[in-house]
C-alpha cells in the first residue's frame, strides 16, 4: 500500500498500531453501521466535517475532480444549504448527482433519486408534514460518510441507501429491509437555486430510462442529461407532469417531469441504479455509462473510488499521535481535490456558454479561482501536476476555442462573474513558472494578457470592474465599489502576467505589467498604514473605523486590514512605505490585537477573528505569514499554530466559513506541512510551523519532500534551527526547486522563540518583492488629475452656473460644450460657465511635464425642479408593495441624478408592480417634453419599464394621453448595468397635472427571474 513511501515504512508500521486502537474507539464511540473499514489514510476522511455552520460542504460520494458528486438533498432552506445539505436538517428528499463543495453560491443539484416503499407518492411533500410526500426523516446515527462512499437509512421506509461514484456516473444501492412494494422516484426537475425551464424523462426499456433538465442559474442557461440503468426490471412505472401522474405514458417533456418505478422486493433485497450524466447530450451520457459503468458493480465502483482517494492521500504521509489532527488533515486533503470538476464526456465533447466543443484533453470547470488561486491551485501545482496542466489548458481554451475569454468564476462552463478581476492568471502563471510540460505557454499568455484589459466583466455582488480607469491609472478609483480590493488584486494579477512575460522575453509587456502591479502605492496612507480608497481627483478618502458602512463599500470581506497588506509581490516596498520592517511588523501586531468595536452590517464572509484578522475569508489568508518578510518569523509560527486548531476542528461545525472549493482546506494542508505560498507565481513558500512531527509530500516525479519537526508539540511551536538535506538552513522560505528535487527539511522546535533564526537581511534578500523597486511614478506625479464639479444637481429650471476645479496645482482646464473631445487647443476655462439649455460639458486639464488628465464629462439637463420655498411641484408615487428610496417621491424632481449603482441613495425603486407617478405643478403651465431616467441592472433584477404612458390633465379628473413609448428589453447579460433617459416629446400642452405610468411586465426568458416581474428604478423625471 505504501510501497512508494520508503522513508515512511518504519513509521507507518507503528502508525498502523495506533490506527487499530483508534478504529476500535471510532466504532465504539459513534455507533456507526457495521462496515469493513478501509485501512489506509482515507479512514480519517470525514466528509461530514464542514456540513454544519457555514462551510457549505456536502457529505456525498465523489471522485477527485469528478463530474458526479452524488449527495443527499434537504430542502433548500437558505444560504447554508448551498451544497444541498446541512447538518442541522433531519429530513431529506433524495440523492442528486452534482454539487459544489463549500461555495458561497447555490447551484446544480441535478437529477434526484429517492427510494420509497408502499403506495407511490410523487410529490416531495412539505417540511411540516413529511408524510405528505416522498421525503423521509433520517438521523445522523444511521448515516455514514467517507471518501467515495455515503450511506443512510431512511427512517420512513426502512431502506438503506448507499452511494458511490466514478468520474461521470453515480452508483446507488438501495436495500429494502422489509418485503413488499419497493419504489424509486426519479425527479428530473430537481435543482438548487436554479430557474427551471423544463425537464423530460423517457422509459427506453424495462430497466432503463433517460432524461434531461434545462435550467438557468449560477451555471447559466444549460442542459444536463442522464442515462440510468436499474438492476431489476420494473413491475410498474409511470410519469408525472407537474406532480400529476399521466396514465399509460412512457415519456414526457414539460416543465416539471418526474417518474416512478416499482418492484416487488423481498426483505433485504438490494436494487442497484447506475446514473451517468452529461452536460452535452443523451449520447454523451450513454457513452459515459458504457465507458465507466456498463460492466461495473456497485462494489467494484466503490473499491475503485476508495483506491483513487487512497492514492491521493498517500501523497501526504504524516506522523502524529493526534487522531483529531489526522482527521482534520486528511479531510482537508480530500476537500482540496473535489474541484475543479470534469465537464467533458468520454467522447471529448463539452459545452462552454451554451456552445459545444471538442477537446483532446479532459476539460474542467468550476473554477472558483478568486478563492482557490491563493492555496488550493498552488497545492495542486505541487502534487497534481498532470491535472493542473488540464486545468490551465481548459482555461486557455476559453480564449482560443470558445472565445469568451478567461472566466472570473466559471460554473459548468459558464462565467457567472461572481468575484473580481482576472484572477485565473495567477493559477496559470504559477503553473507556467514551474515549467509543467504540456502547457501551450504562448497561447496561455495571450489569454492572460487579454483578460487584463477586460472592460465588461462586472461582478454581480461587487459591481463595476473599473478596468477602464485602471488601465490608465494603475488603480481603480474610489467612485467604483470595492476599489481598494480591486486595485490590490489587479496589481498582483498583473505581476503574475509580468512573470510570464519575463519568461517569454516580452520586454515591453514586462515593463507595462510591472508598472501596473505597483498602483496600490498611490493608496498608501502614511498616518494609518492602511491602503485607502483614492479618488480620480487624487484624494485619499478617510475611513471611519467604527462603522462597517464605509468599509464594506470600499473593501471586500477581509476588508481594510487584509487588503492593506495584500501586495504579496511587493512586500519590500510596502514595508518601506511603513518606514521599515519593524514598523510593518508593529502594524501587523496592531491588526492581530485590534479590539475596536465596529457597528453596522459587516460582510457575511468576514469571520474567524483574531483581532481584526479574519481567517474565515480568503483576502486575509496570507496575513499570518507576512511576519516572515518582516524578519519576525516567530510571530508567524505562533499564529499559524493558533489558527489551525481554532478554525479547523474535526466536527461537522468545525470550519469557520465557506470552504470555497478547497481553498480554506488548502490553507490548512500547507500550514500543517509547515509552509505556505504567500505569492503564487513566485515559486516560494514561506515557512510557518508544522503541525506534525513528520510530514511528507510524495511528488509525481517519484521524489519525496519531508518536513521533520523535532520536539514538536502544542507548546513547542517555535523553530529553533533548521537544516535542509543536512545543511544549516536560515531562510524563512523554501523554493519549488527545493521541494521538487526531494529532500528533508529538519526543524528543531522549542517553546520559546529563537529571534535570530531566519531574519538576517541576507536571508530575506532573496524573498519575492523584497528589492523594494522604486521605479514607479505615482499618479499625482505623473498625470494631471481629472477636472470636476461639486454639483450634485445636474438638472436646472432656468439657467445654471457651473464651476470646474482641478486638484493638480497649476493645471489649465480646457473644455468644450458641443460634445467634441477637448484637447490642448480647446477653450481655456477661467470663469464659471453659464448654461441656459441642455449642455454636455467635456473638460480636460493640462500641465507641462505631466500627462493630460482623463476627460471629465457631464450633461446638464433642463426641467421643472422642486422648489422648497413654494413646496411645488407636488409629487405622489403609487406604492403597494416593496419600495426603495424615499417613498414621498421628492427625489424624482430634486435635480439629483443617480449613478449606475442602485444603492447610491438617489434612486426610487418599486418591485413587481407598475410605478405610477403624478406631478402637480400647482397651476397650469405649458409642457412639451418629459424625460424619465431608469436604471438597468439585470443582475439585481432591475429592468427598464416595458412601456411609458404620459397623460396630462387640468382638473385631475379628465386625463388625456400625450405620449406612449415602448423601451428596448435589455439583451442577455447578467452583469449589464446602464442608465436610460428616453425623451418623450409632444405638441405643447397646457396642464396642471402630469401622470406617468411605468409598466412592469415579466422578466425576459434568458434571465434567471424569467416570468416574474422586476424592479423599476427611477432617479429623476424631467419635465420641460
Ligand atoms: Ca470565502
Ligand atoms: Ca433625483
PDB file of N, CA and C in Angstrom, residues 987-1015:
ATOM      1  N   UNK A 987     -46.744  67.809 -28.873  1.00  0.00           N
ATOM      2  CA  UNK A 987     -47.025  69.214 -29.145  1.00  0.00           C
ATOM      3  C   UNK A 987     -47.425  69.875 -27.828  1.00  0.00           C
ATOM      4  N   UNK A 988     -47.026  71.151 -27.635  1.00  0.00           N
ATOM      5  CA  UNK A 988     -47.196  71.789 -26.328  1.00  0.00           C
ATOM      6  C   UNK A 988     -48.606  71.648 -25.763  1.00  0.00           C
ATOM      7  N   UNK A 989     -48.658  71.315 -24.475  1.00  0.00           N
ATOM      8  CA  UNK A 989     -49.927  71.087 -23.777  1.00  0.00           C
ATOM      9  C   UNK A 989     -50.002  72.041 -22.592  1.00  0.00           C
ATOM     10  N   UNK A 990     -51.164  72.625 -22.378  1.00  0.00           N
ATOM     11  CA  UNK A 990     -51.379  73.439 -21.188  1.00  0.00           C
ATOM     12  C   UNK A 990     -52.045  72.542 -20.140  1.00  0.00           C
ATOM     13  N   UNK A 991     -51.392  72.383 -18.981  1.00  0.00           N
ATOM     14  CA  UNK A 991     -51.941  71.452 -17.995  1.00  0.00           C
ATOM     15  C   UNK A 991     -51.384  71.767 -16.618  1.00  0.00           C
ATOM     16  N   UNK A 992     -52.041  71.246 -15.593  1.00  0.00           N
ATOM     17  CA  UNK A 992     -51.532  71.393 -14.217  1.00  0.00           C
ATOM     18  C   UNK A 992     -50.985  70.059 -13.709  1.00  0.00           C
ATOM     19  N   UNK A 993     -51.550  68.945 -14.219  1.00  0.00           N
ATOM     20  CA  UNK A 993     -51.156  67.615 -13.714  1.00  0.00           C
ATOM     21  C   UNK A 993     -50.545  66.761 -14.834  1.00  0.00           C
ATOM     22  N   UNK A 994     -49.478  66.046 -14.527  1.00  0.00           N
ATOM     23  CA  UNK A 994     -48.945  65.048 -15.465  1.00  0.00           C
ATOM     24  C   UNK A 994     -48.905  63.706 -14.731  1.00  0.00           C
ATOM     25  N   UNK A 995     -49.394  62.690 -15.395  1.00  0.00           N
ATOM     26  CA  UNK A 995     -49.402  61.357 -14.775  1.00  0.00           C
ATOM     27  C   UNK A 995     -48.562  60.414 -15.631  1.00  0.00           C
ATOM     28  N   UNK A 996     -47.665  59.700 -14.967  1.00  0.00           N
ATOM     29  CA  UNK A 996     -46.799  58.732 -15.662  1.00  0.00           C
ATOM     30  C   UNK A 996     -47.160  57.317 -15.212  1.00  0.00           C
ATOM     31  N   UNK A 997     -47.276  56.427 -16.155  1.00  0.00           N
ATOM     32  CA  UNK A 997     -47.423  55.008 -15.809  1.00  0.00           C
ATOM     33  C   UNK A 997     -46.226  54.272 -16.393  1.00  0.00           C
ATOM     34  N   UNK A 998     -45.426  53.674 -15.504  1.00  0.00           N
ATOM     35  CA  UNK A 998     -44.273  52.890 -15.950  1.00  0.00           C
ATOM     36  C   UNK A 998     -44.651  51.421 -15.812  1.00  0.00           C
ATOM     37  N   UNK A 999     -44.837  50.757 -16.937  1.00  0.00           N
ATOM     38  CA  UNK A 999     -45.394  49.402 -16.951  1.00  0.00           C
ATOM     39  C   UNK A 999     -44.344  48.351 -16.586  1.00  0.00           C
ATOM     40  N   UNK A1000     -44.724  47.468 -15.699  1.00  0.00           N
ATOM     41  CA  UNK A1000     -43.852  46.382 -15.257  1.00  0.00           C
ATOM     42  C   UNK A1000     -44.376  45.092 -15.855  1.00  0.00           C
ATOM     43  N   UNK A1001     -43.669  44.549 -16.799  1.00  0.00           N
ATOM     44  CA  UNK A1001     -44.097  43.263 -17.359  1.00  0.00           C
ATOM     45  C   UNK A1001     -43.132  42.191 -16.904  1.00  0.00           C
ATOM     46  N   UNK A1002     -43.160  41.037 -17.554  1.00  0.00           N
ATOM     47  CA  UNK A1002     -42.342  39.959 -16.978  1.00  0.00           C
ATOM     48  C   UNK A1002     -40.890  40.007 -17.468  1.00  0.00           C
ATOM     49  N   UNK A1003     -40.012  39.484 -16.664  1.00  0.00           N
ATOM     50  CA  UNK A1003     -38.584  39.428 -16.957  1.00  0.00           C
ATOM     51  C   UNK A1003     -38.355  38.509 -18.161  1.00  0.00           C
ATOM     52  N   UNK A1004     -37.452  38.913 -19.069  1.00  0.00           N
ATOM     53  CA  UNK A1004     -37.270  38.108 -20.288  1.00  0.00           C
ATOM     54  C   UNK A1004     -36.753  36.686 -20.010  1.00  0.00           C
ATOM     55  N   UNK A1005     -36.946  35.867 -21.020  1.00  0.00           N
ATOM     56  CA  UNK A1005     -36.646  34.428 -20.927  1.00  0.00           C
ATOM     57  C   UNK A1005     -35.232  34.069 -20.525  1.00  0.00           C
ATOM     58  N   UNK A1006     -34.260  34.883 -20.980  1.00  0.00           N
ATOM     59  CA  UNK A1006     -32.861  34.495 -20.743  1.00  0.00           C
ATOM     60  C   UNK A1006     -32.457  34.654 -19.294  1.00  0.00           C
ATOM     61  N   UNK A1007     -33.261  35.371 -18.507  1.00  0.00           N
ATOM     62  CA  UNK A1007     -32.860  35.748 -17.141  1.00  0.00           C
ATOM     63  C   UNK A1007     -33.334  34.712 -16.129  1.00  0.00           C
ATOM     64  N   UNK A1008     -32.582  34.586 -15.047  1.00  0.00           N
ATOM     65  CA  UNK A1008     -32.915  33.612 -14.007  1.00  0.00           C
ATOM     66  C   UNK A1008     -34.286  33.902 -13.385  1.00  0.00           C
ATOM     67  N   UNK A1009     -34.728  35.158 -13.435  1.00  0.00           N
ATOM     68  CA  UNK A1009     -36.043  35.511 -12.876  1.00  0.00           C
ATOM     69  C   UNK A1009     -37.160  35.478 -13.902  1.00  0.00           C
ATOM     70  N   UNK A1010     -36.874  34.866 -15.047  1.00  0.00           N
ATOM     71  CA  UNK A1010     -37.822  34.806 -16.156  1.00  0.00           C
ATOM     72  C   UNK A1010     -39.238  34.485 -15.687  1.00  0.00           C
ATOM     73  N   UNK A1011     -40.210  35.277 -16.209  1.00  0.00           N
ATOM     74  CA  UNK A1011     -41.607  35.001 -15.865  1.00  0.00           C
ATOM     75  C   UNK A1011     -42.103  35.825 -14.691  1.00  0.00           C
ATOM     76  N   UNK A1012     -41.165  36.244 -13.820  1.00  0.00           N
ATOM     77  CA  UNK A1012     -41.591  37.074 -12.693  1.00  0.00           C
ATOM     78  C   UNK A1012     -41.521  38.549 -13.100  1.00  0.00           C
ATOM     79  N   UNK A1013     -42.084  39.435 -12.256  1.00  0.00           N
ATOM     80  CA  UNK A1013     -41.938  40.859 -12.516  1.00  0.00           C
ATOM     81  C   UNK A1013     -40.643  41.368 -11.898  1.00  0.00           C
ATOM     82  N   UNK A1014     -40.260  42.575 -12.308  1.00  0.00           N
ATOM     83  CA  UNK A1014     -38.937  43.068 -11.913  1.00  0.00           C
ATOM     84  C   UNK A1014     -39.036  44.320 -11.058  1.00  0.00           C
ATOM     85  N   UNK A1015     -37.885  44.884 -10.721  1.00  0.00           N
ATOM     86  CA  UNK A1015     -37.808  46.184 -10.081  1.00  0.00           C
ATOM     87  C   UNK A1015     -37.790  47.267 -11.159  1.00  0.00           C
TER      88      UNK A1015
END
